[in-house]
CSV table of C-alpha atoms in Angstrom, one decimal:
chain,number,residue,atom,x,y,z
A,1,UNK,CA,108.7,-147.1,-183.0
A,2,UNK,CA,109.5,-146.3,-179.3
A,3,UNK,CA,106.8,-147.4,-176.8
A,4,UNK,CA,105.0,-144.7,-174.9
A,5,UNK,CA,106.3,-144.2,-171.4
A,6,UNK,CA,103.1,-145.4,-169.7
A,7,UNK,CA,101.4,-148.2,-171.5
A,8,UNK,CA,97.7,-147.9,-171.3
A,9,UNK,CA,95.8,-151.0,-170.3
A,10,UNK,CA,94.7,-153.2,-173.2
A,11,UNK,CA,91.1,-152.7,-172.0
A,12,UNK,CA,89.3,-149.8,-170.5
A,13,UNK,CA,89.1,-150.5,-166.8
A,14,UNK,CA,86.0,-148.6,-166.3
A,15,UNK,CA,84.1,-150.6,-168.9
A,16,UNK,CA,85.4,-154.1,-168.0
A,17,UNK,CA,84.7,-154.4,-164.3
A,18,UNK,CA,83.4,-157.8,-163.5
A,19,UNK,CA,80.9,-158.2,-160.7
A,20,UNK,CA,81.5,-161.1,-158.4
A,21,UNK,CA,78.1,-162.5,-157.4
A,22,UNK,CA,79.5,-164.3,-154.4
A,23,UNK,CA,80.4,-161.3,-152.4
A,24,UNK,CA,79.2,-158.3,-154.4
A,25,UNK,CA,82.8,-157.1,-154.9
A,26,UNK,CA,84.2,-155.8,-158.1
A,27,UNK,CA,87.4,-157.1,-159.6
A,28,UNK,CA,89.6,-155.4,-162.1
A,29,UNK,CA,91.0,-157.6,-165.0
A,30,UNK,CA,94.7,-158.1,-164.9
A,31,UNK,CA,96.5,-156.3,-167.8
A,32,UNK,CA,98.8,-159.3,-168.3
A,33,UNK,CA,96.0,-161.9,-167.7
A,34,UNK,CA,97.0,-164.1,-170.7
A,35,UNK,CA,100.7,-164.1,-169.6
A,36,UNK,CA,100.6,-164.8,-165.9
A,37,UNK,CA,100.7,-168.6,-166.2
A,38,UNK,CA,104.2,-168.2,-167.7
A,39,UNK,CA,105.6,-167.1,-164.3
A,40,UNK,CA,107.2,-170.1,-162.5
A,41,UNK,CA,106.5,-168.7,-159.0
A,42,UNK,CA,106.0,-172.1,-157.4
A,43,UNK,CA,109.3,-173.5,-158.5
A,44,UNK,CA,112.5,-174.0,-156.4
A,45,UNK,CA,114.4,-171.5,-158.7
A,46,UNK,CA,111.9,-168.7,-157.9
A,47,UNK,CA,112.1,-169.1,-154.1
A,48,UNK,CA,115.9,-169.5,-154.1
A,49,UNK,CA,116.1,-166.3,-156.1
A,50,UNK,CA,113.9,-164.6,-153.5
A,51,UNK,CA,116.2,-165.9,-150.7
A,52,UNK,CA,119.1,-164.4,-152.6
A,53,UNK,CA,117.4,-161.0,-152.9
A,54,UNK,CA,116.6,-161.1,-149.2
A,55,UNK,CA,120.3,-161.7,-148.4
A,56,UNK,CA,121.4,-158.9,-150.7
A,57,UNK,CA,119.0,-156.4,-149.0
A,58,UNK,CA,120.2,-157.3,-145.5
A,59,UNK,CA,123.5,-155.4,-145.4
A,60,UNK,CA,122.8,-152.8,-148.1
A,61,UNK,CA,119.3,-151.3,-147.6
A,62,UNK,CA,119.3,-152.8,-144.1
A,63,UNK,CA,122.3,-150.7,-143.2
A,64,UNK,CA,120.5,-147.6,-144.5
A,65,UNK,CA,117.5,-148.3,-142.3
A,66,UNK,CA,119.8,-148.6,-139.3
A,67,UNK,CA,122.0,-145.6,-140.4
A,68,UNK,CA,120.5,-143.5,-137.6
A,69,UNK,CA,122.7,-145.3,-135.0
A,70,UNK,CA,125.8,-144.6,-137.2
A,71,UNK,CA,124.8,-141.0,-137.7
A,72,UNK,CA,124.2,-140.3,-134.0
A,73,UNK,CA,127.5,-142.0,-133.1
A,74,UNK,CA,129.7,-139.9,-135.5
A,75,UNK,CA,127.7,-136.8,-134.6
A,76,UNK,CA,128.9,-137.3,-131.0
A,77,UNK,CA,132.4,-138.5,-131.8
A,78,UNK,CA,134.3,-137.9,-135.0
A,79,UNK,CA,132.0,-135.0,-136.2
A,80,UNK,CA,131.1,-133.6,-132.8
A,81,UNK,CA,131.8,-130.1,-134.0
A,82,UNK,CA,129.1,-130.3,-136.7
A,83,UNK,CA,125.3,-129.8,-136.3
A,84,UNK,CA,122.7,-132.6,-136.6
A,85,UNK,CA,121.7,-131.0,-139.9
A,86,UNK,CA,125.2,-130.9,-141.3
A,87,UNK,CA,125.9,-134.6,-140.5
A,88,UNK,CA,122.4,-135.4,-141.9
A,89,UNK,CA,123.6,-134.4,-145.4
A,90,UNK,CA,125.9,-137.4,-145.4
A,91,UNK,CA,123.1,-139.9,-144.9
A,92,UNK,CA,120.8,-137.8,-147.1
A,93,UNK,CA,123.3,-138.2,-150.0
A,94,UNK,CA,123.6,-141.9,-149.2
A,95,UNK,CA,119.9,-142.6,-149.6
A,96,UNK,CA,119.3,-140.1,-152.3
A,97,UNK,CA,121.9,-141.8,-154.6
A,98,UNK,CA,120.5,-145.2,-153.8
A,99,UNK,CA,117.0,-144.2,-155.0
A,100,UNK,CA,117.9,-141.7,-157.7
A,101,UNK,CA,120.4,-143.9,-159.5
A,102,UNK,CA,117.7,-146.6,-159.7
A,103,UNK,CA,116.6,-144.9,-162.9
A,104,UNK,CA,120.0,-145.8,-164.4
A,105,UNK,CA,120.3,-149.2,-162.9
A,106,UNK,CA,116.8,-150.3,-164.0
A,107,UNK,CA,117.5,-150.2,-167.8
A,108,UNK,CA,121.0,-151.7,-167.2
A,109,UNK,CA,119.3,-154.6,-165.4
A,110,UNK,CA,117.0,-155.0,-168.4
A,111,UNK,CA,120.0,-155.1,-170.7
A,112,UNK,CA,122.6,-157.2,-168.8
A,113,UNK,CA,120.7,-159.2,-166.3
A,114,UNK,CA,121.3,-159.4,-162.5
A,115,UNK,CA,124.6,-161.3,-162.1
A,116,UNK,CA,127.2,-158.8,-163.4
A,117,UNK,CA,125.5,-155.8,-161.7
A,118,UNK,CA,125.3,-157.6,-158.3
A,119,UNK,CA,129.0,-158.6,-158.4
A,120,UNK,CA,129.9,-154.9,-159.1
A,121,UNK,CA,127.6,-153.5,-156.4
A,122,UNK,CA,128.7,-156.1,-153.8
A,123,UNK,CA,132.4,-155.4,-154.2
A,124,UNK,CA,131.8,-151.6,-154.1
A,125,UNK,CA,129.6,-151.8,-151.0
A,126,UNK,CA,132.1,-154.0,-149.2
A,127,UNK,CA,134.8,-151.5,-150.0
A,128,UNK,CA,132.6,-148.7,-148.7
A,129,UNK,CA,132.3,-150.4,-145.3
A,130,UNK,CA,136.0,-151.1,-145.1
A,131,UNK,CA,136.9,-147.5,-146.0
A,132,UNK,CA,134.3,-146.2,-143.6
A,133,UNK,CA,136.3,-147.7,-140.7
A,134,UNK,CA,139.1,-145.3,-141.6
A,135,UNK,CA,137.1,-142.1,-141.9
A,136,UNK,CA,137.8,-139.2,-139.5
A,137,UNK,CA,136.9,-136.0,-141.4
A,138,UNK,CA,133.6,-134.8,-142.8
A,139,UNK,CA,134.7,-135.1,-146.4
A,140,UNK,CA,135.8,-138.7,-145.7
A,141,UNK,CA,132.4,-139.7,-144.6
A,142,UNK,CA,130.7,-137.8,-147.4
A,143,UNK,CA,132.7,-139.5,-150.1
A,144,UNK,CA,132.8,-142.9,-148.6
A,145,UNK,CA,129.4,-143.4,-146.9
A,146,UNK,CA,127.4,-140.8,-149.0
A,147,UNK,CA,128.8,-141.3,-152.5
A,148,UNK,CA,130.3,-144.8,-152.7
A,149,UNK,CA,127.7,-146.3,-150.4
A,150,UNK,CA,124.9,-144.7,-152.3
A,151,UNK,CA,126.1,-145.8,-155.8
A,152,UNK,CA,126.8,-149.4,-154.7
A,153,UNK,CA,123.5,-149.7,-152.8
A,154,UNK,CA,121.6,-148.3,-155.8
A,155,UNK,CA,122.9,-151.3,-157.9
A,156,UNK,CA,122.2,-153.9,-155.2
A,157,UNK,CA,118.7,-152.8,-154.2
A,158,UNK,CA,117.3,-152.0,-157.6
A,159,UNK,CA,118.5,-155.3,-159.1
A,160,UNK,CA,117.4,-157.4,-156.0
A,161,UNK,CA,113.8,-156.0,-156.3
A,162,UNK,CA,113.5,-155.9,-160.1
A,163,UNK,CA,114.6,-159.5,-160.6
A,164,UNK,CA,111.5,-160.7,-158.7
A,165,UNK,CA,109.3,-159.5,-161.5
A,166,UNK,CA,110.9,-162.3,-163.6
A,167,UNK,CA,109.6,-165.0,-161.3
A,168,UNK,CA,106.5,-163.8,-159.6
A,169,UNK,CA,103.1,-162.5,-160.7
A,170,UNK,CA,100.2,-163.7,-158.5
A,171,UNK,CA,102.4,-163.6,-155.4
A,172,UNK,CA,104.5,-160.5,-156.5
A,173,UNK,CA,103.3,-158.5,-153.5
A,174,UNK,CA,104.3,-161.2,-151.1
A,175,UNK,CA,107.6,-161.8,-152.8
A,176,UNK,CA,108.4,-158.1,-152.7
A,177,UNK,CA,107.5,-158.0,-149.0
A,178,UNK,CA,109.8,-160.9,-148.2
A,179,UNK,CA,112.6,-159.3,-150.2
A,180,UNK,CA,112.2,-155.9,-148.4
A,181,UNK,CA,112.0,-157.8,-145.1
A,182,UNK,CA,115.7,-158.4,-145.6
A,183,UNK,CA,116.3,-154.7,-145.1
A,184,UNK,CA,114.1,-154.7,-142.1
A,185,UNK,CA,116.0,-157.7,-140.6
A,186,UNK,CA,119.3,-155.8,-141.2
A,187,UNK,CA,117.8,-152.6,-139.7
A,188,UNK,CA,116.8,-154.5,-136.6
A,189,UNK,CA,120.0,-156.5,-136.1
A,190,UNK,CA,122.6,-154.0,-137.1
A,191,UNK,CA,121.8,-151.5,-134.4
A,192,UNK,CA,122.1,-154.2,-131.7
A,193,UNK,CA,125.4,-155.4,-133.3
A,194,UNK,CA,126.7,-151.8,-133.3
A,195,UNK,CA,125.7,-151.2,-129.7
A,196,UNK,CA,127.8,-154.2,-128.7
A,197,UNK,CA,130.7,-153.5,-131.1
A,198,UNK,CA,131.0,-149.9,-130.1
A,199,UNK,CA,131.3,-150.9,-126.4
A,200,UNK,CA,133.7,-153.8,-126.9
A,201,UNK,CA,135.7,-152.4,-129.8
A,202,UNK,CA,136.4,-149.1,-131.3
A,203,UNK,CA,134.9,-147.6,-134.5
A,204,UNK,CA,137.5,-149.2,-136.7
A,205,UNK,CA,136.8,-152.8,-135.8
A,206,UNK,CA,133.0,-152.3,-135.5
A,207,UNK,CA,132.9,-151.2,-139.2
A,208,UNK,CA,135.2,-154.0,-140.3
A,209,UNK,CA,133.0,-156.6,-138.7
A,210,UNK,CA,130.0,-155.1,-140.4
A,211,UNK,CA,131.9,-155.2,-143.7
A,212,UNK,CA,132.7,-158.9,-143.4
A,213,UNK,CA,129.1,-159.8,-142.4
A,214,UNK,CA,128.0,-157.9,-145.6
A,215,UNK,CA,130.5,-159.8,-147.7
A,216,UNK,CA,129.2,-163.2,-146.5
A,217,UNK,CA,125.6,-162.1,-147.4
A,218,UNK,CA,126.7,-160.9,-150.8
A,219,UNK,CA,128.6,-164.0,-151.8
A,220,UNK,CA,125.5,-166.2,-151.0
A,221,UNK,CA,123.2,-163.7,-152.6
A,222,UNK,CA,125.1,-163.4,-155.9
A,223,UNK,CA,125.1,-167.2,-156.2
A,224,UNK,CA,121.3,-167.5,-155.6
A,225,UNK,CA,119.9,-164.6,-157.6
A,226,UNK,CA,119.2,-165.4,-161.2
A,227,UNK,CA,117.3,-163.8,-164.0
A,228,UNK,CA,114.8,-165.6,-166.2
A,229,UNK,CA,113.8,-163.3,-169.1
A,230,UNK,CA,116.1,-162.7,-172.0
A,231,UNK,CA,118.6,-159.8,-171.7
A,232,UNK,CA,119.7,-157.4,-174.3
A,233,UNK,CA,116.8,-154.9,-174.1
A,234,UNK,CA,118.1,-151.5,-175.3
A,235,UNK,CA,116.2,-149.4,-172.9
A,236,UNK,CA,117.3,-145.8,-172.8
A,237,UNK,CA,119.1,-144.9,-169.5
A,238,UNK,CA,117.2,-141.8,-168.7
A,239,UNK,CA,114.2,-140.4,-166.9
A,240,UNK,CA,111.2,-140.3,-169.2
A,241,UNK,CA,109.2,-137.2,-168.2
A,242,UNK,CA,106.3,-138.5,-170.2
A,243,UNK,CA,105.9,-141.2,-167.7
A,244,UNK,CA,104.8,-138.6,-165.1
A,245,UNK,CA,102.1,-137.3,-167.6
A,246,UNK,CA,100.0,-140.3,-166.5
A,247,UNK,CA,97.9,-139.3,-163.5
A,248,UNK,CA,98.2,-142.8,-162.2
A,249,UNK,CA,102.0,-142.8,-162.0
A,250,UNK,CA,102.3,-139.1,-161.2
A,251,UNK,CA,100.1,-139.3,-158.0
A,252,UNK,CA,101.8,-142.6,-157.0
A,253,UNK,CA,105.2,-140.9,-157.4
A,254,UNK,CA,104.1,-138.1,-155.2
A,255,UNK,CA,102.9,-140.6,-152.6
A,256,UNK,CA,106.2,-142.5,-152.7
A,257,UNK,CA,108.0,-139.2,-152.3
A,258,UNK,CA,106.1,-138.6,-149.1
A,259,UNK,CA,106.7,-142.1,-147.8
A,260,UNK,CA,110.4,-142.1,-148.3
A,261,UNK,CA,110.6,-138.6,-146.8
A,262,UNK,CA,109.1,-139.9,-143.6
A,263,UNK,CA,110.6,-143.4,-143.4
A,264,UNK,CA,114.2,-142.4,-143.9
A,265,UNK,CA,113.8,-139.2,-141.8
A,266,UNK,CA,112.6,-141.4,-138.9
A,267,UNK,CA,115.3,-144.1,-139.6
A,268,UNK,CA,118.1,-141.5,-139.5
A,269,UNK,CA,116.8,-139.2,-136.8
A,270,UNK,CA,115.1,-141.6,-134.3
A,271,UNK,CA,118.2,-142.1,-132.2
A,272,UNK,CA,118.8,-138.3,-132.2
A,273,UNK,CA,115.1,-137.8,-131.4
A,274,UNK,CA,115.4,-140.1,-128.4
A,275,UNK,CA,118.5,-138.2,-127.2
A,276,UNK,CA,116.8,-134.8,-127.5
A,277,UNK,CA,113.7,-136.2,-125.7
A,278,UNK,CA,115.9,-137.0,-122.7
A,279,UNK,CA,115.7,-140.8,-122.8
A,280,UNK,CA,118.5,-143.3,-122.1
A,281,UNK,CA,121.3,-144.1,-124.5
A,282,UNK,CA,120.2,-147.8,-124.8
A,283,UNK,CA,116.8,-146.6,-126.0
A,284,UNK,CA,118.5,-145.0,-129.0
A,285,UNK,CA,119.5,-148.5,-130.3
A,286,UNK,CA,116.5,-150.4,-129.0
A,287,UNK,CA,114.0,-148.1,-130.6
A,288,UNK,CA,115.6,-148.4,-134.0
A,289,UNK,CA,115.7,-152.2,-133.6
A,290,UNK,CA,112.0,-152.2,-132.7
A,291,UNK,CA,111.1,-150.0,-135.6
A,292,UNK,CA,112.8,-152.2,-138.1
A,293,UNK,CA,111.8,-155.4,-136.5
A,294,UNK,CA,108.1,-154.4,-136.8
A,295,UNK,CA,108.8,-153.2,-140.3
A,296,UNK,CA,109.8,-156.7,-141.2
A,297,UNK,CA,106.3,-157.9,-140.3
A,298,UNK,CA,104.8,-154.9,-142.0
A,299,UNK,CA,106.6,-155.8,-145.3
A,300,UNK,CA,105.5,-159.4,-145.3
A,301,UNK,CA,102.0,-159.7,-143.8
A,302,UNK,CA,100.4,-156.9,-145.9
A,303,UNK,CA,101.7,-158.8,-148.9
A,304,UNK,CA,99.2,-161.7,-148.1
A,305,UNK,CA,96.3,-159.2,-147.9
A,306,UNK,CA,97.4,-157.3,-151.0
A,307,UNK,CA,97.3,-160.4,-153.1
A,308,UNK,CA,93.7,-161.1,-151.9
A,309,UNK,CA,92.1,-157.7,-151.7
A,310,UNK,CA,94.3,-155.6,-153.9
A,311,UNK,CA,97.6,-153.8,-153.7
A,312,UNK,CA,96.3,-150.2,-153.8
A,313,UNK,CA,93.6,-151.1,-151.3
A,314,UNK,CA,96.0,-152.5,-148.8
A,315,UNK,CA,98.5,-149.6,-149.2
A,316,UNK,CA,95.7,-147.1,-148.6
A,317,UNK,CA,94.6,-148.9,-145.4
A,318,UNK,CA,98.2,-149.1,-144.1
A,319,UNK,CA,98.7,-145.3,-144.7
A,320,UNK,CA,95.5,-144.5,-142.9
A,321,UNK,CA,96.4,-146.6,-139.9
A,322,UNK,CA,99.8,-145.1,-139.5
A,323,UNK,CA,98.6,-141.5,-139.9
A,324,UNK,CA,96.1,-142.0,-137.1
A,325,UNK,CA,98.8,-143.3,-134.8
A,326,UNK,CA,101.2,-140.6,-135.6
A,327,UNK,CA,98.8,-137.7,-135.3
A,328,UNK,CA,96.8,-139.0,-132.3
A,329,UNK,CA,99.4,-140.8,-130.2
A,330,UNK,CA,103.0,-140.1,-131.2
A,331,UNK,CA,102.6,-136.3,-131.6
A,332,UNK,CA,101.0,-135.5,-128.2
A,333,UNK,CA,102.4,-138.4,-126.1
A,334,UNK,CA,105.5,-139.9,-127.8
A,335,UNK,CA,108.1,-138.0,-125.9
A,336,UNK,CA,106.5,-138.4,-122.4
A,337,UNK,CA,107.7,-141.8,-121.4
A,338,UNK,CA,109.5,-144.9,-122.9
A,339,UNK,CA,106.5,-147.2,-122.9
A,340,UNK,CA,104.5,-144.9,-125.1
A,341,UNK,CA,107.4,-144.3,-127.4
A,342,UNK,CA,108.0,-148.1,-127.8
A,343,UNK,CA,104.3,-148.5,-128.6
A,344,UNK,CA,104.1,-145.8,-131.3
A,345,UNK,CA,107.4,-146.8,-132.8
A,346,UNK,CA,106.3,-150.4,-133.1
A,347,UNK,CA,103.0,-149.4,-134.9
A,348,UNK,CA,104.8,-146.9,-137.1
A,349,UNK,CA,107.4,-149.6,-138.0
A,350,UNK,CA,104.7,-152.0,-139.1
A,351,UNK,CA,102.8,-149.4,-141.1
A,352,UNK,CA,105.8,-148.0,-142.9
A,353,UNK,CA,107.0,-151.5,-143.7
A,354,UNK,CA,103.8,-151.9,-145.6
A,355,UNK,CA,104.4,-148.7,-147.6
A,356,UNK,CA,107.9,-149.8,-148.6
A,357,UNK,CA,106.8,-153.2,-149.8
A,358,UNK,CA,103.5,-152.3,-151.5
A,359,UNK,CA,104.5,-149.1,-153.3
A,360,UNK,CA,106.8,-150.9,-155.8
A,361,UNK,CA,104.2,-153.5,-156.5
A,362,UNK,CA,101.6,-150.8,-157.1
A,363,UNK,CA,104.0,-149.3,-159.6
A,364,UNK,CA,104.3,-152.7,-161.3
A,365,UNK,CA,100.6,-152.6,-162.0
A,366,UNK,CA,101.1,-149.6,-164.2
A,367,UNK,CA,103.5,-151.1,-166.7
A,368,UNK,CA,104.4,-154.4,-168.4
A,369,UNK,CA,106.7,-156.9,-166.8
A,370,UNK,CA,109.6,-156.3,-169.0
A,371,UNK,CA,109.6,-152.6,-168.3
A,372,UNK,CA,109.3,-152.9,-164.6
A,373,UNK,CA,113.0,-152.1,-163.9
A,374,UNK,CA,112.8,-148.8,-165.8
A,375,UNK,CA,109.5,-147.8,-164.3
A,376,UNK,CA,110.6,-148.7,-160.8
A,377,UNK,CA,113.6,-146.5,-161.2
A,378,UNK,CA,111.6,-143.6,-162.6
A,379,UNK,CA,109.2,-143.5,-159.6
A,380,UNK,CA,112.0,-143.8,-157.1
A,381,UNK,CA,114.1,-141.1,-158.8
A,382,UNK,CA,111.3,-138.7,-157.9
A,383,UNK,CA,111.2,-140.1,-154.3
A,384,UNK,CA,115.0,-139.7,-154.0
A,385,UNK,CA,114.5,-135.9,-153.6
A,386,UNK,CA,112.4,-136.6,-150.6
A,387,UNK,CA,115.2,-138.5,-148.8
A,388,UNK,CA,117.7,-135.9,-149.9
A,389,UNK,CA,115.8,-133.2,-147.9
A,390,UNK,CA,114.3,-135.1,-145.0
A,391,UNK,CA,117.3,-135.6,-142.7
A,392,UNK,CA,118.8,-132.1,-143.0
A,393,UNK,CA,115.4,-130.5,-142.7
A,394,UNK,CA,114.3,-132.8,-139.9
A,395,UNK,CA,117.6,-132.4,-138.1
A,396,UNK,CA,117.2,-128.6,-138.3
A,397,UNK,CA,113.7,-128.8,-136.9
A,398,UNK,CA,114.7,-131.1,-134.1
A,399,UNK,CA,117.7,-129.0,-133.1
A,400,UNK,CA,115.9,-125.6,-133.2
A,401,UNK,CA,112.4,-126.6,-131.9
A,402,UNK,CA,111.1,-129.7,-130.1
A,403,UNK,CA,110.6,-133.4,-130.8
A,404,UNK,CA,106.9,-132.8,-131.1
A,405,UNK,CA,107.3,-130.3,-133.9
A,406,UNK,CA,109.2,-132.9,-135.9
A,407,UNK,CA,106.5,-135.5,-135.5
A,408,UNK,CA,103.8,-133.0,-136.4
A,409,UNK,CA,105.7,-132.1,-139.6
A,410,UNK,CA,106.0,-135.7,-140.6
A,411,UNK,CA,102.3,-136.3,-139.9
A,412,UNK,CA,101.5,-133.5,-142.3
A,413,UNK,CA,103.7,-135.0,-145.0
A,414,UNK,CA,102.1,-138.4,-144.5
A,415,UNK,CA,98.6,-136.8,-145.0
A,416,UNK,CA,99.8,-135.6,-148.4
A,417,UNK,CA,100.9,-139.1,-149.2
A,418,UNK,CA,97.5,-140.5,-148.2
A,419,UNK,CA,95.7,-138.1,-150.6
A,420,UNK,CA,98.2,-139.0,-153.4
A,421,UNK,CA,97.5,-142.7,-153.0
A,422,UNK,CA,93.8,-142.1,-153.1
A,423,UNK,CA,94.1,-140.0,-156.2
A,424,UNK,CA,96.3,-142.6,-157.9
A,425,UNK,CA,93.8,-145.4,-157.2
A,426,UNK,CA,91.0,-143.1,-158.5
A,427,UNK,CA,92.9,-142.5,-161.7
A,428,UNK,CA,93.4,-146.2,-162.3
A,429,UNK,CA,89.6,-146.5,-162.1
A,430,UNK,CA,89.3,-143.9,-164.8
A,431,UNK,CA,88.0,-141.4,-162.2
A,432,UNK,CA,85.1,-143.6,-161.2
A,433,UNK,CA,85.6,-144.3,-157.5
A,434,UNK,CA,84.5,-147.7,-156.3
A,435,UNK,CA,85.1,-149.0,-152.8
A,436,UNK,CA,84.9,-152.7,-153.6
A,437,UNK,CA,87.3,-153.0,-156.5
A,438,UNK,CA,90.2,-155.4,-156.1
A,439,UNK,CA,93.1,-153.2,-157.2
């Protein structure tokens, strides 16, 4: 008989909360308590696999977090006759396919393991960058960067994150944060590389150099990433609507939708925002590097806290912090001077990095380990529609109104995400809110 989409915990959480007499805090029992000793997370194999995932994320998801520098360049050169919103559809398709196709890649990972999928994804992504160097027309960029880049990145990113669930349990939040830090490192370094490459060389050789850097990372990554659990699971390659019938996953999916809407909107439009605000051209690259550099810390450091005080608790705190900064500082003062913009971008980068690393781990608490790939893909197939809309909508707002309106719009979306995370946490507690529960 086929398993229900959302497996209910083996015990009722509301009836099995254990009071910790040492500090008065409540702790939820782990659904897989009897299995967690089977995870070899302190072994050399586990950490080399994590290193491989980091390397795979650097040029794939890392390029997407730095795509704003590419989008602004082609919008002022090859596609200068097109609006910001029109060019935004290219990067929107890129990130949409990366997230949406995760629902197909997740079950394939459960069936075939990581090695074959990573080889396919790496070769396709390398071809994407090489072909991107030759693009001159709108449809060239859409097919090459949007479609081919999105499909190949979907394979690489989904497998790189999902394989960590084979090796880590207690430190899964930390491992996920380190893996996602690979994309932050790429998002911080690639804009600086492009700034230099665009000045010294033309578009053609700038993209070719990026392609060969990516190839080097992929060769090492494919060698290091290994699966541990048996393959051959016959998961159905589809979105199971019944999964969203669970309030826990439904509200979490809504939160992730909001997060991805804001994160990739900022990543793609920040250089254009800087240009419309009247700042220098160098700030277009430096601001994106700062955002992704701080995101690296935001993806790693909250992982330590999450493993100690709870994944949902840490995620909720990070969202609150970032919303306050966006609404109280970035909205009224962000476009006034460079120092203020640097400050708010740095804090936003740290906070949004925490969302990216913690949201998949929170999703992992709602399913069994062997189903993680499929559930991860299901949640992010919903979030994919957020990234499909964010760049065209944000670009239209930016071009037709002011930079402040764009930040106000993103702040409102983040408030929706905050409410959704709180509701998901509440649902996990069987609608009995407790402040001091480790969850």
